PDB file of C-alpha atoms in Angstrom:
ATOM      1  CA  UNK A   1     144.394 145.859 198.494  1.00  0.00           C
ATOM      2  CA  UNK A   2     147.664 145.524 200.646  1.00  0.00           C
ATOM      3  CA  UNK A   3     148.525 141.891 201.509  1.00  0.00           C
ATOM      4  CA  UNK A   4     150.496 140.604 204.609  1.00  0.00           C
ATOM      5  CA  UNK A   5     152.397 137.241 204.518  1.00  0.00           C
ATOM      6  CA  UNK A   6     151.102 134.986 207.024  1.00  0.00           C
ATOM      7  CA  UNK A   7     154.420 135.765 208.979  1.00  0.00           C
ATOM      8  CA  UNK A   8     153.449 139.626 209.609  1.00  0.00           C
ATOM      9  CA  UNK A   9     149.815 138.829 210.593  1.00  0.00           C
ATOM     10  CA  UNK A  10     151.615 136.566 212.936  1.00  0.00           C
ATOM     11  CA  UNK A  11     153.658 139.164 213.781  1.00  0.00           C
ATOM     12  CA  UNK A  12     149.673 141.239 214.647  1.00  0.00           C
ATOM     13  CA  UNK A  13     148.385 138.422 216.804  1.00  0.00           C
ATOM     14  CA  UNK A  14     151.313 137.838 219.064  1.00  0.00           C
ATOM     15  CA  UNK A  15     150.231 141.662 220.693  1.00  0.00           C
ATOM     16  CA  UNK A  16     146.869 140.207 221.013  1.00  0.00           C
ATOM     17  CA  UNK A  17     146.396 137.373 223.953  1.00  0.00           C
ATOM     18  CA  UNK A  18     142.506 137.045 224.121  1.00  0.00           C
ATOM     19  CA  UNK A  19     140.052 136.581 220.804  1.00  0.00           C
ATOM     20  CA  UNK A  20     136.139 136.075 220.708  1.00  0.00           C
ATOM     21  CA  UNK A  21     135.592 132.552 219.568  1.00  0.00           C
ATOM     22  CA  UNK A  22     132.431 132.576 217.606  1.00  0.00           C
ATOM     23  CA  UNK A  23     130.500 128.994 216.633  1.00  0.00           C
ATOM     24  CA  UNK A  24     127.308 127.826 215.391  1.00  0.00           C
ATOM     25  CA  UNK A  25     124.881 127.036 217.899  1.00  0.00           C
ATOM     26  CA  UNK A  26     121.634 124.684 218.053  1.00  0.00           C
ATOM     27  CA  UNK A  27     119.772 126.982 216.794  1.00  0.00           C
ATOM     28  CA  UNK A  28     121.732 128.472 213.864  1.00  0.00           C
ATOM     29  CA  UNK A  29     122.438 131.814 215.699  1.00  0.00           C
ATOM     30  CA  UNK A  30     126.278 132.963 216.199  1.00  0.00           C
ATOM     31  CA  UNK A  31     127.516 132.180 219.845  1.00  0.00           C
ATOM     32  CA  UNK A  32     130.763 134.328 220.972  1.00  0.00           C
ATOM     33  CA  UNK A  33     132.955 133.931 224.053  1.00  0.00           C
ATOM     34  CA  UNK A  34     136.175 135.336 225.343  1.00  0.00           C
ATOM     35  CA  UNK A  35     139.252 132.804 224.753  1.00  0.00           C
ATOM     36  CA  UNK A  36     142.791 133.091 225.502  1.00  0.00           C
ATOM     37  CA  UNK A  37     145.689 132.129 222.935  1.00  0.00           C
ATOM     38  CA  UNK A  38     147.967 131.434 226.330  1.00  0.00           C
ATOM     39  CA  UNK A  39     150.677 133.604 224.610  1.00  0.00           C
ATOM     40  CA  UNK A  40     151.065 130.495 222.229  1.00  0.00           C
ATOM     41  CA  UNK A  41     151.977 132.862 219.424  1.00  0.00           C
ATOM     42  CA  UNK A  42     154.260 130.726 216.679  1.00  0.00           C
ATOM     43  CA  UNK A  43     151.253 131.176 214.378  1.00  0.00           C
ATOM     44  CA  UNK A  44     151.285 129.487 211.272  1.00  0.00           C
ATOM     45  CA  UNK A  45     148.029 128.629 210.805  1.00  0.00           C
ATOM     46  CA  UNK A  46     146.430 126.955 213.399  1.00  0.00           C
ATOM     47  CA  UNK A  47     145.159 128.076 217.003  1.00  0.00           C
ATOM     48  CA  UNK A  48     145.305 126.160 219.805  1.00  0.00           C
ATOM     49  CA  UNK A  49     142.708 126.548 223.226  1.00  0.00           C
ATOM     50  CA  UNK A  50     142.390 124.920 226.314  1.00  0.00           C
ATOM     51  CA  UNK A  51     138.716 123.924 226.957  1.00  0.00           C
ATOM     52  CA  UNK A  52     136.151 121.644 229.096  1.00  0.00           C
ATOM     53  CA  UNK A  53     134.735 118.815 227.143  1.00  0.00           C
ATOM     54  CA  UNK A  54     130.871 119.449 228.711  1.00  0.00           C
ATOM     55  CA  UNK A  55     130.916 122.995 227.409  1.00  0.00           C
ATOM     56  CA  UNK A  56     127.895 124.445 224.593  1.00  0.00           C
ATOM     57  CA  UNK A  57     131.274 125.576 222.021  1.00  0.00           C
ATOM     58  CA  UNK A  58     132.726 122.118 222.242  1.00  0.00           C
ATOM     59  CA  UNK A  59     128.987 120.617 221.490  1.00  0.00           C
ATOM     60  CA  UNK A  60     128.700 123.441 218.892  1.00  0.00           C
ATOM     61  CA  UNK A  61     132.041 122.487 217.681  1.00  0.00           C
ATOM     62  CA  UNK A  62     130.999 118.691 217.036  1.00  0.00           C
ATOM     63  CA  UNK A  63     127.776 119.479 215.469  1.00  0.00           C
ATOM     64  CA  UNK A  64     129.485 122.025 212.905  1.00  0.00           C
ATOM     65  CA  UNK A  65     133.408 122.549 212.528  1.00  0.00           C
ATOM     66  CA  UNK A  66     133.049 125.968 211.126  1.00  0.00           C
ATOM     67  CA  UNK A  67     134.757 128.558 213.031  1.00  0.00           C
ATOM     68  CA  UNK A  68     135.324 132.193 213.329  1.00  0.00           C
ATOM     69  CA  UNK A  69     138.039 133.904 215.896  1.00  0.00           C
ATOM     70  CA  UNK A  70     137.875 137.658 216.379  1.00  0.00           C
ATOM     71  CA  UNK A  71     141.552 139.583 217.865  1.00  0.00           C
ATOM     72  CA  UNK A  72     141.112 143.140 218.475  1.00  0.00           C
ATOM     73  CA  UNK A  73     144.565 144.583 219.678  1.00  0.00           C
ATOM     74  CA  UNK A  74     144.780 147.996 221.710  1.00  0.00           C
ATOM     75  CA  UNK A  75     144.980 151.337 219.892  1.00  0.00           C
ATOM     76  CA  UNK A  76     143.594 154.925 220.226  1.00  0.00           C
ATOM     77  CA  UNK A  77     140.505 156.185 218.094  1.00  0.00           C
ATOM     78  CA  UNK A  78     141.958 157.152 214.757  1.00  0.00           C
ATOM     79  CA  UNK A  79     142.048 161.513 214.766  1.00  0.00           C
ATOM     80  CA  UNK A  80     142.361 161.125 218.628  1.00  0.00           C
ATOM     81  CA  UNK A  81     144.783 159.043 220.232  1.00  0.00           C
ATOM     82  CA  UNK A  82     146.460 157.408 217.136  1.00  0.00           C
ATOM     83  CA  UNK A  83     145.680 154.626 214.914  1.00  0.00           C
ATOM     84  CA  UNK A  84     143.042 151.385 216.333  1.00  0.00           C
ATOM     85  CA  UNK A  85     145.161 148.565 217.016  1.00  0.00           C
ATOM     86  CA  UNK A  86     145.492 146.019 214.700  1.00  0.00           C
ATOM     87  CA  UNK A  87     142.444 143.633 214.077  1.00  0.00           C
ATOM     88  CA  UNK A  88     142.380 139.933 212.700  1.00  0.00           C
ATOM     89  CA  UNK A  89     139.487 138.143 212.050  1.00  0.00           C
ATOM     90  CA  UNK A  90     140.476 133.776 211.446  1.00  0.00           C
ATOM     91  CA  UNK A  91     137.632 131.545 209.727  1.00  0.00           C
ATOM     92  CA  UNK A  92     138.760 128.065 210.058  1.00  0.00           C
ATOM     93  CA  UNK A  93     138.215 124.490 211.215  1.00  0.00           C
ATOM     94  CA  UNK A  94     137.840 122.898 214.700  1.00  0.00           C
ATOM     95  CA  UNK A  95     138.708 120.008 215.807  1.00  0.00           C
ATOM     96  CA  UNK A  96     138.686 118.632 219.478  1.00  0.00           C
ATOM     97  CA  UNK A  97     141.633 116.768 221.054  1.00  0.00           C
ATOM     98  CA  UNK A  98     142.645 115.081 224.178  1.00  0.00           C
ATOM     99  CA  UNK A  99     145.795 114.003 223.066  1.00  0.00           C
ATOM    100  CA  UNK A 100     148.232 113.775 226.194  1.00  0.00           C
ATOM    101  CA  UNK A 101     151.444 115.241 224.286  1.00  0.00           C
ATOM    102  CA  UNK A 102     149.592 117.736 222.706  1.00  0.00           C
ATOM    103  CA  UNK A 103     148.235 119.033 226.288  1.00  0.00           C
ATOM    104  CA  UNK A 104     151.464 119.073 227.274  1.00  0.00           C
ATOM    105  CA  UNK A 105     153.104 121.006 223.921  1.00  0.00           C
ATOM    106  CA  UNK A 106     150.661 123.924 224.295  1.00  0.00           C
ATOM    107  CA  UNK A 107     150.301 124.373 228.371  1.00  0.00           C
ATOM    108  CA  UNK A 108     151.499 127.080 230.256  1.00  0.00           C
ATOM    109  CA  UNK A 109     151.505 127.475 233.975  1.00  0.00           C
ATOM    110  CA  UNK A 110     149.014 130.696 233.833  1.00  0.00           C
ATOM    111  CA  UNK A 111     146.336 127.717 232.686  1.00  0.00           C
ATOM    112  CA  UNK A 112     146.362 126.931 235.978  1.00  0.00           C
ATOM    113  CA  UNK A 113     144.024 129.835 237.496  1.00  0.00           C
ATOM    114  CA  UNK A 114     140.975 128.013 234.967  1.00  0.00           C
ATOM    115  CA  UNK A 115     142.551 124.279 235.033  1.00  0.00           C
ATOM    116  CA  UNK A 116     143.429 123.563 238.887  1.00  0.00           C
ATOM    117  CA  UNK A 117     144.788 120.119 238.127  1.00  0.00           C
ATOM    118  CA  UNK A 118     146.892 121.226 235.490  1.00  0.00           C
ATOM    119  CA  UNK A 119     146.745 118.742 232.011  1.00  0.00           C
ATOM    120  CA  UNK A 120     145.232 116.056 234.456  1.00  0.00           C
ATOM    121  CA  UNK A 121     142.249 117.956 235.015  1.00  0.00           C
ATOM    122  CA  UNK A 122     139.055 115.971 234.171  1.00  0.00           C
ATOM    123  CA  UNK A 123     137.711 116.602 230.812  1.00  0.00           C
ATOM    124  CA  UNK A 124     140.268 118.896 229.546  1.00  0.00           C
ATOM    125  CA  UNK A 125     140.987 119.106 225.671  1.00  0.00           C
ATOM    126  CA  UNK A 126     142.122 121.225 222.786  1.00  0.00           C
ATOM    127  CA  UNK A 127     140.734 122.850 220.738  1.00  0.00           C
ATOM    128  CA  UNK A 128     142.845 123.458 217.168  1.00  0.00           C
ATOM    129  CA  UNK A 129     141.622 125.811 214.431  1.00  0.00           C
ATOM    130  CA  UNK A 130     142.989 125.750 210.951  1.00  0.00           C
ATOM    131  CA  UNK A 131     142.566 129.111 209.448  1.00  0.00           C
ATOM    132  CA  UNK A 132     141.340 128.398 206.032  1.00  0.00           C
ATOM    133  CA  UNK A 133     140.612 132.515 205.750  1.00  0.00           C
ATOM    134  CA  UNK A 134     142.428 135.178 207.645  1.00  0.00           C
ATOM    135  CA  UNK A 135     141.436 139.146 207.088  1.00  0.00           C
ATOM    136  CA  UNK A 136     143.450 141.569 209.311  1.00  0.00           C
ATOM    137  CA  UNK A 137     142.984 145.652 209.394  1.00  0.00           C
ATOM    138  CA  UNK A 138     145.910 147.966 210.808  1.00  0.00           C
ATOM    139  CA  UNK A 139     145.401 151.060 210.547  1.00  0.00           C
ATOM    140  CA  UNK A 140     144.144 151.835 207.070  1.00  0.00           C
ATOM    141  CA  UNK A 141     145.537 148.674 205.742  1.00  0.00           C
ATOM    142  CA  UNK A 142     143.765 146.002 205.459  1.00  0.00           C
ATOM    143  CA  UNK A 143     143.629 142.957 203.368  1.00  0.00           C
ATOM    144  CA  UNK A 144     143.462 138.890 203.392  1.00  0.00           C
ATOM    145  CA  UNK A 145     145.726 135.743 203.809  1.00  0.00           C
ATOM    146  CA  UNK A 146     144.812 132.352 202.474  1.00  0.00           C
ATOM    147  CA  UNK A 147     147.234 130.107 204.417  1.00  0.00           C
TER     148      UNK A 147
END
């Protein structure tokens, strides 16, 4: 099995700006929703997302850590339009912050179309991932990085 340094998956998930962020819910099921990485793309190891702190992932989040992030870049059907993009799949850690300086390290301005007052909007926090597990397909190579 092929393996990619950490670097060249990085390399993958800078194409890719929005992942499905999948956590544990109540009830044990798998919960999913669209998140942006707000083209914060120096990946080494660890995500970072803007959230509300009265959502159901950051509850899910609190009552169990464990986290899964799905990236699925853009690519053509294999045999039709060319290889499937790239694909990288990041089991990790969560952990919630509010932390002022860290609000302002990962914000961009696009932020502000979901956060109208910016990093003073009520609420707002981080959410960091630590990839303990990272599995990535492109093309017909696939393989995993431990970071």
């Amino acid at each position: 099995m092929p393996t990619k340094t950490l670097p060249e998956v990085a390399e993958l998930m800078a194409k890719i700006d929005f992942c499905m962020m999948e956590t544990l819910a109540e009830d044990g099921r798998i919960a999913a929703r669209p998140m942006s990485s707000n083209g914060d793309v120096a990946y080494r190891g660890e995500s970072w997302f803007y959230s509300l702190d009265n959502t159901r992932k950051t509850r899910h989040i609190r009552a169990d850590p464990r986290i899964g992030l799905a990236f699925q870049g853009t690519g053509g059907v294999l045999g039709l339009v060319g290889k499937p993009g790239a694909m990288v799949h990041v089991q990790g850690r969560a952990t919630l912050t509010s932390d002022r300086a860290a609000l302002e390290q990962h914000w961009v301005p696009d932020l502000e179309y979901w956060f109208k007052q910016g990093i003073d909007t009520p609420g707002l926090l981080l959410i960091r991932v630590d990839a303990e597990h990272i599995h990535y397909w492109d093309g017909e190579e696939n393989g995993v990085v431990t970071p």
